[in-house]
Coordinates of C-alpha atoms and ligand atoms in Angstrom, one line a residue:
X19 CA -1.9 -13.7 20.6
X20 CA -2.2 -15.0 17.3
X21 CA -3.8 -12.6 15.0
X22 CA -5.3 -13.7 11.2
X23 CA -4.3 -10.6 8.8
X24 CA -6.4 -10.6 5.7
X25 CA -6.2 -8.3 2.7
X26 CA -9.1 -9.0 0.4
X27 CA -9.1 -8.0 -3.0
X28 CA -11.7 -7.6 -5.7
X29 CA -10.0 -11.4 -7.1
X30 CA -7.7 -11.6 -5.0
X31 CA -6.7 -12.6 -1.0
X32 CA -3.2 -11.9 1.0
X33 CA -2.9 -13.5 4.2
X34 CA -0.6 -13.7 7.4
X35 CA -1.2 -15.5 10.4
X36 CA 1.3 -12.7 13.0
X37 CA 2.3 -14.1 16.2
X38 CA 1.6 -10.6 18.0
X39 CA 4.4 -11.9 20.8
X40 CA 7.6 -11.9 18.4
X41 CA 5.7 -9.6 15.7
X42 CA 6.6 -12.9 13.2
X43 CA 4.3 -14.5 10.6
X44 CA 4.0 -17.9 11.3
X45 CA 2.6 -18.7 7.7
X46 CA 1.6 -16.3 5.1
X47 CA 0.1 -16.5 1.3
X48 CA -1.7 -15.3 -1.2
X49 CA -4.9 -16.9 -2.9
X50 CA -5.2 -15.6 -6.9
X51 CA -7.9 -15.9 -9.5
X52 CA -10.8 -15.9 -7.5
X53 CA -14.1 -16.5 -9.1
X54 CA -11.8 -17.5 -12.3
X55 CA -10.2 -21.0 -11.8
X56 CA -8.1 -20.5 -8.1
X57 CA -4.6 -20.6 -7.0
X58 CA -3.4 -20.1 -3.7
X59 CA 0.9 -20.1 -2.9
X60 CA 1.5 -20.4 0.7
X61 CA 4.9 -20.0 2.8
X62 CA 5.6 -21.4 6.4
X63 CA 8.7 -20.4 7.7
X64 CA 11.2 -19.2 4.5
X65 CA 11.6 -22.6 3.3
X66 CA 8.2 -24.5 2.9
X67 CA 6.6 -22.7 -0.4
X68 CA 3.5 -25.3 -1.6
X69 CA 0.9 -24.4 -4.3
X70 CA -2.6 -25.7 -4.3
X71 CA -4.6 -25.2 -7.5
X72 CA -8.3 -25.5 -6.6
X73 CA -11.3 -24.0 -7.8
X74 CA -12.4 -21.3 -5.9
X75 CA -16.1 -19.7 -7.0
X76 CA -16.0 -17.7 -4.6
X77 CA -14.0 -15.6 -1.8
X78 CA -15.6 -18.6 0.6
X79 CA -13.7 -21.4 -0.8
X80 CA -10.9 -19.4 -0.9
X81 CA -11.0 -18.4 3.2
X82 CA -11.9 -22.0 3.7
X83 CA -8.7 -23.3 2.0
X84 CA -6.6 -20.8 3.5
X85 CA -8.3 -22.0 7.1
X86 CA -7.3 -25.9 5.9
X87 CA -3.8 -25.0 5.0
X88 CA -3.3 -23.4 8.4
X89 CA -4.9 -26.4 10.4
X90 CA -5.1 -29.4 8.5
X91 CA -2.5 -29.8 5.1
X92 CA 1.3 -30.7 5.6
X93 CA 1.4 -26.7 5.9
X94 CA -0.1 -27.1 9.1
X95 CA 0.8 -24.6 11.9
X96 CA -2.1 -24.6 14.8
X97 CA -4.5 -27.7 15.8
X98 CA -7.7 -25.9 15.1
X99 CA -8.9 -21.8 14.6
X100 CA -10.1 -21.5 17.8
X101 CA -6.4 -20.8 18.1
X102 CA -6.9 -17.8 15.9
X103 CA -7.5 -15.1 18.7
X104 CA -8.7 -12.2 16.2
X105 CA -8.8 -11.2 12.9
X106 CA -7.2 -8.1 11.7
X107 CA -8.9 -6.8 7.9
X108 CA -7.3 -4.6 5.9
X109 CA -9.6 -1.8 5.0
X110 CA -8.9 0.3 1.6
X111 CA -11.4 3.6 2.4
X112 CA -12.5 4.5 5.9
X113 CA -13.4 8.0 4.4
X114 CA -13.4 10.6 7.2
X115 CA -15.4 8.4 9.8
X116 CA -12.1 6.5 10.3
X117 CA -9.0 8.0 12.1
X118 CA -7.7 4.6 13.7
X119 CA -8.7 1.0 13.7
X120 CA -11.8 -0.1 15.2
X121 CA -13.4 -3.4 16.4
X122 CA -15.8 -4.8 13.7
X123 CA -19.6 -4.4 14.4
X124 CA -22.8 -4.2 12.3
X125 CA -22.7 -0.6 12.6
X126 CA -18.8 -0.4 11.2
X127 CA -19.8 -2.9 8.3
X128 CA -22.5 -0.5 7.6
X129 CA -20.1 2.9 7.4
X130 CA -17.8 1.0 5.3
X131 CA -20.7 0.1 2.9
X132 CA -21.5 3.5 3.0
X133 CA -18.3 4.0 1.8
X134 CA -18.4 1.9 -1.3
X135 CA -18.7 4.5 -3.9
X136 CA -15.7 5.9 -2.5
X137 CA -13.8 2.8 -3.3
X138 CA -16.1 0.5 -5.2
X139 CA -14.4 -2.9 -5.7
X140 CA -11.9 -2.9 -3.1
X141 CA -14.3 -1.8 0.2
X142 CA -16.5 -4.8 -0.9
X143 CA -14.0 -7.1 -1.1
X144 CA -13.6 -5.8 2.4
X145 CA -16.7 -6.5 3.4
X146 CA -17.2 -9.9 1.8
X147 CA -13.6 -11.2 4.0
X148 CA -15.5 -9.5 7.2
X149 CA -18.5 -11.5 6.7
X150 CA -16.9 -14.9 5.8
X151 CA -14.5 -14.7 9.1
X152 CA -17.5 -14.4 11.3
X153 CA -19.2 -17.2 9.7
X154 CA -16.1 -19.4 9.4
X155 CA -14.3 -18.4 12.5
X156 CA -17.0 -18.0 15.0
X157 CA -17.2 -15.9 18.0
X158 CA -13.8 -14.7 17.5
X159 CA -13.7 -10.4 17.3
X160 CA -12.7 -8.9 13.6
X161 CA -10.5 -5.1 13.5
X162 CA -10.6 -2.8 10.7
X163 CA -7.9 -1.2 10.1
X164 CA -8.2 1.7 7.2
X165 CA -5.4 2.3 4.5
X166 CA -6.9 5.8 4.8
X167 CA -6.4 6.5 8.6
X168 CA -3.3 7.3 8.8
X169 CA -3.8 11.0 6.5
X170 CA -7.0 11.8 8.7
X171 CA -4.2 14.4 10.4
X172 CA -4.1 16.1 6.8
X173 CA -4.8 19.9 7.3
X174 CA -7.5 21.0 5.1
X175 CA -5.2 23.4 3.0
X176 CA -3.4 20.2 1.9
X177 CA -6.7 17.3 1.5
X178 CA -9.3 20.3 -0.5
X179 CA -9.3 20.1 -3.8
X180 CA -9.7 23.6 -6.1
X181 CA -13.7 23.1 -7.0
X182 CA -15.8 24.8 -5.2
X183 CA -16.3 24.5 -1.1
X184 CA -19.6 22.9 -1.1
X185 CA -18.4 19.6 -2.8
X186 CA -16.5 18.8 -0.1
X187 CA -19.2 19.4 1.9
X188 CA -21.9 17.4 0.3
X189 CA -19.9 14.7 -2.2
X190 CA -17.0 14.6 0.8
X191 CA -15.3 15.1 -2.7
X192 CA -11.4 15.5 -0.9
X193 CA -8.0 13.9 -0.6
X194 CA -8.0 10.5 1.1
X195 CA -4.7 9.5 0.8
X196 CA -3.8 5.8 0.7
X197 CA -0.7 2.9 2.0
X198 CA -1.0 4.6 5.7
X199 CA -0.2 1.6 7.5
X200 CA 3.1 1.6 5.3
X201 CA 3.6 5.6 6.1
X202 CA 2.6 4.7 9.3
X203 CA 5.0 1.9 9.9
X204 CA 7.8 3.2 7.9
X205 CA 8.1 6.9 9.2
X206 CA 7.9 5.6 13.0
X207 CA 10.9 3.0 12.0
X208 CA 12.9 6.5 10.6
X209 CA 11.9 8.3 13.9
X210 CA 14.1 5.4 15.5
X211 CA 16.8 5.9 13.2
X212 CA 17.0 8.8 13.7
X213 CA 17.5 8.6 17.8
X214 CA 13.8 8.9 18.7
X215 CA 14.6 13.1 17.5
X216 CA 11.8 15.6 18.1
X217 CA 10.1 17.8 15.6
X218 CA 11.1 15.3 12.3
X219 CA 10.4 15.9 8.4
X220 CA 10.3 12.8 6.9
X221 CA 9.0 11.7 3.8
X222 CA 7.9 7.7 2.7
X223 CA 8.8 7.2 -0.5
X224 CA 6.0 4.0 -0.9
X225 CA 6.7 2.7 -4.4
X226 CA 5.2 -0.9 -5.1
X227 CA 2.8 -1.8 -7.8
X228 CA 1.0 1.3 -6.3
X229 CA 2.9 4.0 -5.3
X230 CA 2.5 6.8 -3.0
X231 CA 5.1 9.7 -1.5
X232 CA 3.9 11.1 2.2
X233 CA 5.7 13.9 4.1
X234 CA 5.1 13.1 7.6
X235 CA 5.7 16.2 10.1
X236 CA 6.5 15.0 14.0
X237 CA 5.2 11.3 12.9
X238 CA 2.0 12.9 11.7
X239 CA 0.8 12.7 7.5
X240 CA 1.3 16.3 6.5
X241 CA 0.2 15.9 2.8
X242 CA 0.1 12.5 0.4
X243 CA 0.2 12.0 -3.1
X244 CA -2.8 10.0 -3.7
X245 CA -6.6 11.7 -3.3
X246 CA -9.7 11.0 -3.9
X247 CA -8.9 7.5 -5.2
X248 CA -5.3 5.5 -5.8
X249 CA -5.4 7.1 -9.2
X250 CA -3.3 10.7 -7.9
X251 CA 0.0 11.2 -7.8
X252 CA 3.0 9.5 -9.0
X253 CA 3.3 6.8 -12.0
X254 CA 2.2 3.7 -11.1
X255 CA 2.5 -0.4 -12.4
X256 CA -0.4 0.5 -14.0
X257 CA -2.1 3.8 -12.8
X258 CA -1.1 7.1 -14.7
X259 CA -0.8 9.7 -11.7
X260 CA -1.2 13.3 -12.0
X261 CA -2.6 14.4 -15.3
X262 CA -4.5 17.3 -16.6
X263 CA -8.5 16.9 -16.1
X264 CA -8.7 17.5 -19.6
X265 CA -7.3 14.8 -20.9
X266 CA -10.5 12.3 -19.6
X267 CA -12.9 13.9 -22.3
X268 CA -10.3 14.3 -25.0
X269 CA -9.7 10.9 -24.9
X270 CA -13.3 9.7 -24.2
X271 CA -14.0 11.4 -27.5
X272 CA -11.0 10.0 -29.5
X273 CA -11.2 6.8 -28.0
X274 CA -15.6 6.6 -27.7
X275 CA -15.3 5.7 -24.0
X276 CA -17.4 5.8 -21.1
X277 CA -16.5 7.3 -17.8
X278 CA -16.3 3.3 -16.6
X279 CA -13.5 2.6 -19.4
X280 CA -11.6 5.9 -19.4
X281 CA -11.3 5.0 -15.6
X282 CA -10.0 1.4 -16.1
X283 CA -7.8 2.7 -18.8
X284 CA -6.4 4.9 -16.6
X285 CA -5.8 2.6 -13.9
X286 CA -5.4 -0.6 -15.5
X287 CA -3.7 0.1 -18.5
X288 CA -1.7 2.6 -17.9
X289 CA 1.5 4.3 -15.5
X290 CA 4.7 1.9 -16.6
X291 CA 2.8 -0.3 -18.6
X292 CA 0.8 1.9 -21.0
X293 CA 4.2 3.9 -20.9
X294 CA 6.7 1.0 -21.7
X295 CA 4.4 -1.2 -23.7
X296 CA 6.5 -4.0 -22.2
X297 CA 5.3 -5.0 -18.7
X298 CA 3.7 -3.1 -15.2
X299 CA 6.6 -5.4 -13.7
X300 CA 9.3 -2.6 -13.5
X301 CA 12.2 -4.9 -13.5
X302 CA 11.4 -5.9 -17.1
X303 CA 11.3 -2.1 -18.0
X304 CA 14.8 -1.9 -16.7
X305 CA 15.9 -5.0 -18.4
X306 CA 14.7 -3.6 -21.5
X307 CA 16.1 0.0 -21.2
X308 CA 19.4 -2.0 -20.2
X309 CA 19.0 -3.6 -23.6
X310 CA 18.7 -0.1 -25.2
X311 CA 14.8 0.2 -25.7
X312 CA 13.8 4.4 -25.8
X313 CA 10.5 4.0 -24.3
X314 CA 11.5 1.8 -21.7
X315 CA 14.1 4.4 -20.7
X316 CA 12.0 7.3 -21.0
X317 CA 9.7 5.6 -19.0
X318 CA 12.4 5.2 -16.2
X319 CA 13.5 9.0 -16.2
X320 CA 9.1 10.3 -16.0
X321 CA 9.0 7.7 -12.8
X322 CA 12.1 8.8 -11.2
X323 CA 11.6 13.0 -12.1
X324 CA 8.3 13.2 -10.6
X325 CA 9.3 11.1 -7.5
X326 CA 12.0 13.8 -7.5
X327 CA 9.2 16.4 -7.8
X328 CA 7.3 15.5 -5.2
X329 CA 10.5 14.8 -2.8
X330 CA 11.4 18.8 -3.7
X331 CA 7.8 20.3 -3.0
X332 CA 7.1 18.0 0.0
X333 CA 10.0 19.3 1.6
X334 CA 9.5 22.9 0.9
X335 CA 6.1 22.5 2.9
X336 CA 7.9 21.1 5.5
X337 CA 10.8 23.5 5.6
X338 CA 13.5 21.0 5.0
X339 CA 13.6 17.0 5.6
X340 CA 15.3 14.9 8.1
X341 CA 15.3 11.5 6.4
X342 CA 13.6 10.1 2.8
X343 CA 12.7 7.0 3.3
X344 CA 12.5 4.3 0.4
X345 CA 10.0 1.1 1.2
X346 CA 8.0 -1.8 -1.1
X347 CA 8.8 -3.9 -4.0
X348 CA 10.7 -1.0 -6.0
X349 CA 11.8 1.5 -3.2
X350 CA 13.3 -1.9 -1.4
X351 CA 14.6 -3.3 -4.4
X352 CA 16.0 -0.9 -7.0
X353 CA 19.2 0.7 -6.5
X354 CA 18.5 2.3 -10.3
X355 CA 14.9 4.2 -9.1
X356 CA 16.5 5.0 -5.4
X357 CA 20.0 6.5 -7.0
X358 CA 18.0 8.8 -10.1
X359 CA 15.2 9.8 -7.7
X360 CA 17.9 11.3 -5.4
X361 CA 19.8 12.5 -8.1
X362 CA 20.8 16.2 -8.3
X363 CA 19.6 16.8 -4.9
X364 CA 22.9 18.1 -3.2
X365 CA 21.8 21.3 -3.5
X366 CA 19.3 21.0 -1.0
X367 CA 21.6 18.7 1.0
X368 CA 20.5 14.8 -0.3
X369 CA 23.2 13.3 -1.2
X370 CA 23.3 9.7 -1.6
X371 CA 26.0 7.2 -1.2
X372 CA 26.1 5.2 -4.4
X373 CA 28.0 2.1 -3.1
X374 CA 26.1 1.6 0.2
X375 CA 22.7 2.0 -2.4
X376 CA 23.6 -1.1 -4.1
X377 CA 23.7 -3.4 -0.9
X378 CA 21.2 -5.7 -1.1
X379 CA 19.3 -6.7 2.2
X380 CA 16.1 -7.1 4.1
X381 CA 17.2 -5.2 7.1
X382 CA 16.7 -1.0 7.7
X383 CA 19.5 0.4 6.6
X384 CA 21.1 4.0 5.6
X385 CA 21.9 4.7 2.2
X386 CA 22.9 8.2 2.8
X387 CA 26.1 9.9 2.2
X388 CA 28.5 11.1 5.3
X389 CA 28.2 14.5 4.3
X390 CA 24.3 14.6 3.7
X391 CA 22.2 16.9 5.4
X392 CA 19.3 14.6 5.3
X393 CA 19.5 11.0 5.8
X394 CA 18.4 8.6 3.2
X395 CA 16.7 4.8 4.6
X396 CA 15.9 1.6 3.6
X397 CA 13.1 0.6 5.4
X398 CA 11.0 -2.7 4.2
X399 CA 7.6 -1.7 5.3
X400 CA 5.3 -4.6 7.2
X401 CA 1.7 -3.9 7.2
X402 CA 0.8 -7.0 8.1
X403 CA 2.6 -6.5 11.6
X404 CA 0.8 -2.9 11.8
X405 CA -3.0 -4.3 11.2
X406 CA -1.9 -7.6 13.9
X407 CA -0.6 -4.7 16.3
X408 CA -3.6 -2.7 16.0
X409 CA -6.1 -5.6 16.3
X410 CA -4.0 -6.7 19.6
X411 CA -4.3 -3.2 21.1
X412 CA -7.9 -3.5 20.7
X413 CA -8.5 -6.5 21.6
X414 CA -6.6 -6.6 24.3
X415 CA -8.6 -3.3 25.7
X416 CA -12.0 -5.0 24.7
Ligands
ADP18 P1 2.1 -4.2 -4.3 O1 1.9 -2.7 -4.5 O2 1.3 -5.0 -5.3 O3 2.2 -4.7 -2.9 P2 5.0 -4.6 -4.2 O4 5.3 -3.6 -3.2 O5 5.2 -6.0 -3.9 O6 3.6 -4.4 -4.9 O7 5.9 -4.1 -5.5 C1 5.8 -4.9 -6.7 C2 6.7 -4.2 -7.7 O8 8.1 -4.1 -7.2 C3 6.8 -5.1 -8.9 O9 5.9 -4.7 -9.9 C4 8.2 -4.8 -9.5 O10 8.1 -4.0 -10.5 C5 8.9 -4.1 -8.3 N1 10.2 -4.7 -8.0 C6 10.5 -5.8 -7.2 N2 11.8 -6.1 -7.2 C7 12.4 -5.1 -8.0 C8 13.7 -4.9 -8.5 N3 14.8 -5.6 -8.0 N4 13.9 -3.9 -9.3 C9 12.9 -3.1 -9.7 N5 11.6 -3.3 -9.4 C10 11.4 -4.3 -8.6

C-alpha cells in the first residue's frame, strides 16, 4: 500500500510517500516559505536531490507541486495518484479526545478545530493539508494521527498541573505532552533491544529542533516533558523550557509586551538561540564553544544539565531504567550532547562507552558501557513510517 505522509506546518510542508510493504519512502521532501516566495527540495532514492523554486500563495500550490513531482517531473515515482492508497496527516494536538489514530471525517475535522486554541497555528495547518488532500486526491481515505496520543496513558498525578482542580475540568488546562509517534516508535525499537524484556523503564531522549524526554513504563508514556503546549520542559532551538511563571510579567513589564509577543519571544527567540546569540542550529553553538566562545559553552552545559535532570527524576519515578534512548537531529548526531548528558551517572549505573559514542551511523546501535546497569541506544526515530503504519492498520480494517 502506498501511503502519502504529510506534516503541514503553519509555512511549511514535509512529505513522504511510505511504501507500507518494505516500510521505505519512495520519495520524500520538504516544501518551505509558504505564502512567502516557495521552495520545495525533494529526494527520490538517496541520490536524486532536485530543487524547484516556485511561488506558492498558498498551502494548495504547494500540495499540487508536491503531487507533480511525484507523478509527472523527472522526480517521477507513480503514473498517477490514484496510486496513492491513503493519506496519513500528522496531527500536532488531539487533546484528550484522541488516544490513537483515526480515519478522517467531518466530525474528526470538527474535534480538531475544536482543538485549535490548544495549538493555534499548527492544528490549522492540519486542517488546511486535510482539506486540500480530499479535494486534490479524491475519494482516497485521510488518517490522523496525533503527536499527542501517545501520553493519553499519562496518570493524572503526572498530566495535572498545581492550579486549582476545576481548570482542568473546564479549560482542559493539563499536560499534553508532544513527539509521541517518536516516543512511540523509539521506545518499541529499545523493547527489541532489549530482547522483547517484560516490565521495561525506558526513557526517549527526543532532542531535535524541539525536544522532549519521555519515561515510558512497559511501552506505555509514564510522564513527558512537554505540557500544555511545546513550550515545557527542556531547552530548545528556540523554545526556553521550564521557567518560573513569574518571569512572563516581569518581562512583559520591562520589555512592554503583550501576552502574543512574550509568547513568541519565548518560543521563537529563545532556548539555544536567545542563549547563544549565535544560531538555534546547535552545531554552530558547538563550533563556536570549540572556538572558545563563554556563552556558547554555557549554553552547552544548561542543555546537557537539565537533560541530565530530567534523566535522574524520570527514573526515580520509575524506580530505575532499563535503557536511555537518544533519537533526532541532536540525540542521533552529537556525541558532545549524548557523552555530557550521561555524564556523572555511574552512580546510578549509566555509564557510557565513550569510543563506541563517537561512531557515526544511521543504524540502532548501543552506546552503553559493558559494565552499565542500564543500556544506552541510538535509535534514529521514523515517524513518517509510524503515521504510514497507522493509516494502513486502519485502512486496511475499514
Ligand atoms: P526538527 O525538530 O525540526 O525535526 P531535527 O530532529 O531534524 O529537528 O533536529 C535538527 C537539529 O539537529 C538542528 O537544529 C541541529 O542543531 C541538530 N543537529 C544535527 N546534526 C547535528 C550534529 N552533528 N551535532 C549537533 N547538532 C546537530
Amino acid at each position: 500500500m502506498l501511503v502519502l505522509v504529510l506534516n503541514a506546518g503553519s509555512s511549511s510542508l514535509k512529505y513522504q510517500l511510505v511504501d507500507t510493504k518494505t516500510g521505505e519512502a519512495i520519495a520524500s521532501g520538504l516544501v518551505e516559505r509558504i505564502g512567502i516566495d516557495g521552495i520545495l527540495k525533494h529526494e527520490v532514492g538517496i541520490n536524486k536531490k532536485l530543487t524547484f523554486e516556485i511561488e506558492m500563495p498558498t498551502h494548495k500550490e504547494a500540495i499540487e507541486l508536491v503531487l507533480k513531482t511525484l507523478t509527472i517531473y523527472e522526480t517521477k515515482v507513480i503514473d498517477s495518484i490514484d496510486e496513492i492508497d491513503a493519506i496519513g496527516h500528522r496531527v500536532v494536538h488531539g487533546g484528550e479526545n484522541f488516544k490513537s489514530s483515526v480515519i478522517i471525517t467531518e466530525k474528526v475535522i470538527k474535534q480538531i478545530e475544536e482543538l485549535i486554541p490548544l495549538a493555534p497555528l499548527h492544528n490549522s495547518a492540519n486542517i488546511l493539508g486535510m482539506r486540500i488532500c480530499q479535494e486534490l486526491i479524491p475519494g482516497k481515505p485521510n488518517v490522523a494521527v496525533f503527536d499527542t496520543a501517545f501520553h493519553q496513558t499519562m496518570p493524572p498525578e503526572n498530566y495535572l498541573y498545581a492550579v486549582p482542580h476545576e481548570d482542568y475540568t473546564k479549560f482542559k488546562l493539563r499536560k499534553y505532552g508532544f513527539h509521541g509517534t517518536s516516543h512511540s516508535y523509539v521506545s518499541k525499537e529499545a523493547i527489541k533491544l532489549l530482547g522483547n524484556k517484560k516490565d521495561t523503564k525506558i526513557i526517549v531522549c527526543h532532542l531535535g529542533n524541539g525536544s522532549s524526554l519521555c519515561a515510558v513504563r512497559d511501552g506505555k508514556s509514564l510522564c513527558t516533558t512537554m505540557g500544555l503546549t511545546p513550550l515545557e520542559g527542556l531547552i530548545m532551538g528556540t523554545r526556553c523550557g521550564d521557567i518560573d511563571a513569574g518571569v512572563i510579567p516581569y518581562l512583559m513589564g520591562k520589555k512592554n509586551m503583550d501576552p502574543h509577543q512574550i509568547i513568541d519571544y519565548l518560543n521563537k527567540k529563545s532556548g539555544i538561540l536567545g542563549l547563544s546569540g549565535i544560531s538555534s542550529d546547535l552545531r554552530e553553538v558547538i563550533k563556536a564553544a570549540n572556538d572558545g566562545d563563554k556563552r556558547a559553552k554555557t549554553t552547552i552545559k544548561m542543555l546537557c544539565n537539565k537533560i541530565k535532570r530530567f534523566i535522574c527524576s524520570y527514573a526515580g519515578l520509575m524506580g530505575g531504567v532499563d535503557a536511555i534512548c537518544f533519537t533526532a537531529g541532536i540525540g542521533e548526531n552529537s556525541d558532545l550532547i549524548r557523552e555530557n548528558a550521561c555524564s556523572d551517572l555511574d552512580f546510578m549505573g549509566i555509564v557510557l562507552d565513550k569510543e563506541k559514542n563517537k561512531i557515526r551511523s544511521k543504524e540502532n546501535r548501543e552506546i552503553s558501557a559493558e559494565d552499565s546497569n542500564t543500556k544506552i541506544f541510538v535509535i534514529p526515530t521514523n515517524e513518517e513510517l509510524v503515521i504510514a503504519q497507522d493509516t494502513y492498520k486502519l485502512i486496511g480494517k475499514g
